[in-house]
Coordinates of C-alpha atoms in Angstrom, one line a residue:
M28 CA 104.2 109.7 99.0
M29 CA 102.4 106.7 100.5
R30 CA 99.2 107.5 102.2
P31 CA 97.1 105.1 104.4
D32 CA 94.0 105.5 102.2
M33 CA 95.9 104.2 99.2
V34 CA 94.8 100.7 100.1
Y35 CA 91.4 101.5 98.6
Q36 CA 93.0 102.0 95.2
Y37 CA 93.7 98.2 95.0
P38 CA 91.4 95.1 95.2
I39 CA 90.8 94.0 98.8
W40 CA 92.1 90.5 98.0
A41 CA 95.4 92.0 96.9
V42 CA 95.6 94.1 100.0
G43 CA 94.9 91.0 102.2
V44 CA 97.4 88.8 100.4
S45 CA 100.1 91.6 100.7
L46 CA 99.5 92.1 104.4
A47 CA 99.5 88.4 105.0
I48 CA 102.8 87.9 103.2
I49 CA 104.3 90.9 105.1
A50 CA 103.1 89.5 108.4
V51 CA 104.4 86.0 107.8
I52 CA 107.8 87.3 106.6
G53 CA 108.0 89.6 109.7
T54 CA 107.1 86.6 111.9
I55 CA 109.8 84.4 110.4
L56 CA 112.5 87.1 110.7
L57 CA 111.5 87.8 114.2
E58 CA 111.7 84.2 115.2
F59 CA 115.2 83.8 113.7
V60 CA 116.4 87.0 115.5
M61 CA 115.0 85.6 118.8
R62 CA 116.7 82.3 118.3
R63 CA 120.0 84.1 118.0
L64 CA 119.4 86.3 121.1
V65 CA 117.8 83.7 123.3
S66 CA 118.3 79.9 123.0
P67 CA 115.3 77.6 122.6
T68 CA 116.4 75.9 125.9
V69 CA 116.1 79.1 127.9
R70 CA 112.7 79.9 126.3
L71 CA 111.4 76.4 127.1
Q72 CA 112.3 76.9 130.7
H73 CA 110.1 80.0 130.8
N74 CA 107.2 78.6 128.7
E75 CA 104.8 78.3 131.7
I76 CA 105.1 81.9 132.7
A77 CA 105.3 83.2 129.1
A78 CA 102.2 81.2 128.0
A79 CA 100.2 82.7 130.9
I80 CA 101.2 86.2 129.9
F81 CA 100.7 85.4 126.2
S82 CA 97.1 84.3 126.8
I83 CA 96.3 87.6 128.5
I84 CA 97.9 89.6 125.7
G85 CA 96.1 87.5 123.1
V86 CA 92.7 87.7 124.7
T87 CA 93.1 91.5 125.1
Y88 CA 94.0 92.0 121.5
A89 CA 91.2 89.7 120.3
V90 CA 88.7 91.7 122.3
L91 CA 90.1 94.9 120.7
L92 CA 89.9 93.4 117.2
A93 CA 86.3 92.3 117.8
F94 CA 85.3 95.7 119.2
V95 CA 86.7 97.6 116.2
A96 CA 85.3 95.1 113.7
M97 CA 81.9 95.5 115.3
L98 CA 82.1 99.3 115.1
A99 CA 83.2 99.1 111.4
W100 CA 80.3 96.7 110.6
E101 CA 77.7 99.0 112.4
G102 CA 79.1 102.0 110.6
F103 CA 78.8 100.2 107.2
N104 CA 75.2 99.2 107.9
K105 CA 74.3 102.7 109.0
A106 CA 75.8 104.2 105.9
K107 CA 73.9 101.7 103.7
A108 CA 70.6 102.4 105.5
A109 CA 71.1 106.2 105.2
S110 CA 71.7 105.8 101.4
Y111 CA 68.6 103.7 101.0
M112 CA 66.5 106.1 103.2
E113 CA 67.7 109.1 101.1
A114 CA 66.6 107.3 97.9
V115 CA 63.2 106.5 99.5
Q116 CA 62.7 110.1 100.4
V117 CA 63.6 111.2 96.9
M118 CA 60.8 108.9 95.6
D119 CA 58.5 110.3 98.3
V120 CA 59.2 113.9 97.1
F121 CA 58.6 112.8 93.5
R122 CA 55.2 111.3 94.4
T123 CA 54.2 114.4 96.3
A124 CA 55.4 116.7 93.4
N125 CA 53.1 114.8 91.1
T126 CA 50.1 116.1 93.1
V127 CA 50.8 119.8 92.6
S128 CA 49.6 121.9 89.7
E129 CA 51.6 122.9 86.6
P130 CA 54.1 124.4 86.0
T131 CA 55.5 123.8 89.5
R132 CA 55.1 120.1 89.0
T133 CA 57.4 120.0 86.0
N134 CA 60.0 122.2 87.7
L135 CA 60.0 120.1 90.8
I136 CA 60.4 116.9 89.0
D137 CA 63.2 118.3 86.8
D138 CA 65.2 119.6 89.7
L139 CA 64.6 116.4 91.6
S140 CA 65.9 114.4 88.7
R141 CA 69.0 116.7 88.4
Y142 CA 69.5 116.2 92.2
T143 CA 69.5 112.4 91.8
V144 CA 71.9 112.6 88.8
A145 CA 74.2 114.9 90.9
V146 CA 74.3 112.3 93.7
I147 CA 75.1 109.5 91.3
A148 CA 77.5 111.2 89.0
T149 CA 79.3 113.7 91.3
E150 CA 78.8 113.0 95.0
W151 CA 79.2 109.2 94.8
P152 CA 82.6 109.3 92.9
A153 CA 83.8 111.9 95.3
Q154 CA 82.9 109.7 98.3
A155 CA 84.8 106.8 96.6
E156 CA 87.8 109.1 96.5
G157 CA 87.5 109.8 100.2
H158 CA 86.0 113.3 100.3
V159 CA 82.5 114.8 100.4
A160 CA 81.1 116.8 97.5
R161 CA 77.9 118.8 97.9
A162 CA 76.8 119.0 94.3
G163 CA 73.2 118.3 95.3
D164 CA 72.9 121.3 97.6
E165 CA 72.0 123.6 94.7
Y166 CA 69.1 121.5 93.7
I167 CA 67.8 121.1 97.3
A168 CA 67.8 124.9 97.5
R169 CA 65.9 125.2 94.3
L170 CA 63.4 122.6 95.4
D171 CA 62.9 124.6 98.7
R172 CA 62.2 127.7 96.7
L173 CA 59.7 125.9 94.5
A174 CA 58.0 124.5 97.5
A175 CA 57.9 128.0 99.1
G176 CA 56.2 129.3 96.0
L177 CA 53.2 127.0 96.7
R178 CA 52.6 128.7 100.0
S179 CA 51.4 131.9 98.3
A180 CA 49.6 130.0 95.5
S181 CA 46.0 129.0 95.4
Q182 CA 44.2 127.5 98.4
S183 CA 44.0 124.2 96.6
D184 CA 47.9 124.0 96.8
A185 CA 48.0 124.7 100.5
G186 CA 47.7 121.0 101.4
D187 CA 50.3 120.0 98.8
Y188 CA 52.6 122.6 100.2
M189 CA 52.5 121.0 103.7
L190 CA 53.1 117.5 102.3
L191 CA 56.0 118.7 100.1
V192 CA 57.6 120.6 103.0
Q193 CA 57.4 117.4 105.2
S194 CA 58.9 115.3 102.4
M195 CA 61.7 117.8 101.8
T196 CA 62.5 117.9 105.5
R197 CA 62.9 114.1 105.6
L198 CA 65.0 114.2 102.4
R199 CA 67.4 116.8 103.9
D200 CA 67.7 114.7 107.1
A201 CA 68.4 111.5 105.2
R202 CA 71.0 113.4 103.0
Q203 CA 72.8 114.7 106.0
E204 CA 73.0 111.3 107.5
R205 CA 74.5 109.9 104.3
L206 CA 77.1 112.8 104.1
L207 CA 78.0 112.3 107.8
A208 CA 78.5 108.6 107.2
A209 CA 80.8 109.4 104.3
E210 CA 82.9 111.6 106.5
T211 CA 83.0 109.2 109.5
T212 CA 85.8 106.7 109.7
I213 CA 88.0 104.9 112.2
P214 CA 90.4 107.4 113.8
G215 CA 94.1 107.1 113.2
I216 CA 94.9 106.4 116.8
V217 CA 92.7 103.3 116.6
W218 CA 94.6 102.0 113.6
F219 CA 97.9 102.7 115.4
V220 CA 96.7 100.7 118.4
L221 CA 95.5 97.8 116.2
I222 CA 98.8 97.6 114.3
V223 CA 101.1 98.0 117.3
G224 CA 98.9 95.6 119.4
G225 CA 99.1 93.0 116.6
A226 CA 102.9 93.4 116.4
I227 CA 103.3 93.0 120.1
T228 CA 101.0 89.9 120.1
I229 CA 102.9 88.2 117.3
A230 CA 106.3 89.2 118.8
F231 CA 105.4 87.8 122.2
G232 CA 104.8 84.4 120.5
S233 CA 108.5 84.3 119.8
F234 CA 109.2 84.2 123.5
L235 CA 107.7 80.8 123.7
G236 CA 110.1 77.9 123.2
S237 CA 109.5 74.9 120.9
P238 CA 111.7 72.0 120.1
S239 CA 110.7 72.2 116.4
V240 CA 111.5 75.4 114.6
R241 CA 109.1 74.5 111.7
M242 CA 106.3 73.9 114.1
H243 CA 106.9 77.1 115.9
L244 CA 107.1 79.1 112.7
C245 CA 103.8 77.6 111.4
M246 CA 102.0 78.4 114.6
C247 CA 103.2 82.0 114.8
S248 CA 102.5 82.5 111.1
L249 CA 99.0 81.2 111.4
L250 CA 98.5 83.6 114.4
A251 CA 99.7 86.5 112.2
V252 CA 97.5 85.6 109.3
S253 CA 94.4 85.2 111.5
G254 CA 95.0 88.8 112.8
V255 CA 95.5 90.1 109.3
L256 CA 92.2 88.6 108.1
V257 CA 90.3 90.5 110.8
L258 CA 92.3 93.6 109.9
V259 CA 91.4 93.3 106.2
L260 CA 87.7 93.0 107.3
I261 CA 88.0 96.2 109.2
I262 CA 89.7 98.0 106.3
A263 CA 86.9 96.8 103.9
L264 CA 84.1 98.1 106.2
S265 CA 85.7 101.2 107.8
N266 CA 85.0 103.4 104.8
P267 CA 81.5 102.4 103.6
F268 CA 81.7 104.3 100.3
R269 CA 85.2 103.2 99.3
G270 CA 86.8 100.0 98.1
D271 CA 85.4 96.8 96.6
F272 CA 82.6 96.5 99.1
R273 CA 81.4 100.1 99.1
V274 CA 77.7 101.0 99.2
S275 CA 76.4 101.3 95.7
T276 CA 74.2 103.8 93.9
A277 CA 71.6 101.0 93.2
P278 CA 68.7 102.7 95.1
F279 CA 69.3 106.0 93.4
D280 CA 69.6 104.3 90.0
Y281 CA 66.2 102.7 90.6
V282 CA 64.6 105.9 91.7
L283 CA 66.0 107.7 88.6
S284 CA 64.6 105.0 86.4
Q285 CA 61.2 105.4 88.0
M286 CA 61.2 109.1 87.5
A287 CA 62.1 108.7 83.9
R288 CA 59.1 106.4 83.2
P289 CA 56.3 108.1 81.3
G290 CA 53.0 108.7 83.1

C-alpha cells in the first residue's frame, strides 16, 4: 500500500523529476480537455476577467507556499540546532565527569559513551525511518543514579555533584528538544491544502485563452513545474531527520571520537 512517507525512500531528485513529469502531463491533459469543452475563442473573450481572478488565486497560493516553506526551513534549522546542542551537552557532561573521583569517573564515561553510541546506532536510524526510539533513556537513568551517588560521597565531591547535575539537566533538555523535532512534521491537512491549491491554480490557467496552443501549454507547464520545485523543497525540509538532506550524526561522531582519545 502506498504511503505518503514513501517519498523519503527515494532520492529527492527522483521525487522532484517524477512530480514535475506528473504535473506537466496533468497540465497538458487538462488543457486538451478544456479546449474540447470551451473553445479558445470563448476563452479569449473572457481573458480580462479570468486574468484578474487568476492573479488573485496565484498570489494566494504563492503566499501559502512561501509560508509553509518558511515553516519547514525553520523546523529543519531548529532540529539541527537541537542535535548540535545535545552533542555539546554530552561533551560538557564528559568534561565534568573527568573531574570526579574513581571509580565513578570511569562508570560515568562508560555510560556516556554507550549513550552516544545508542543515539548514533539506534535512535538516528529510527528517526530516518520516521519514528522515535528512546534507546538512550536507559543510559540517562544510569548516569542520573551515578550522579546521585556523588551526593552522599565525600565533601570533596559535593561541588562535582552540583556541576554534574547541572550538565545532566541541560543534556536531558537538549535531548527532549531533538526528540520533539523528530516527531514534529507538517500536518496532513496542510499537505492537502498545498496539493489541492496547486491543482486549482494550474487548472485555472486553462481558463485563459491563447491563440497558440504550444505557447499556452509551455506557460502552464512552467507554472506547474515552478510549484513542484517549491513543493519538493518543502518535502526535503519537512522531516529534518529523513531523506537526502537529513540532519547527520556528525556532531555525535565527533564527540564520540573525543571521548575515545586517551588522556
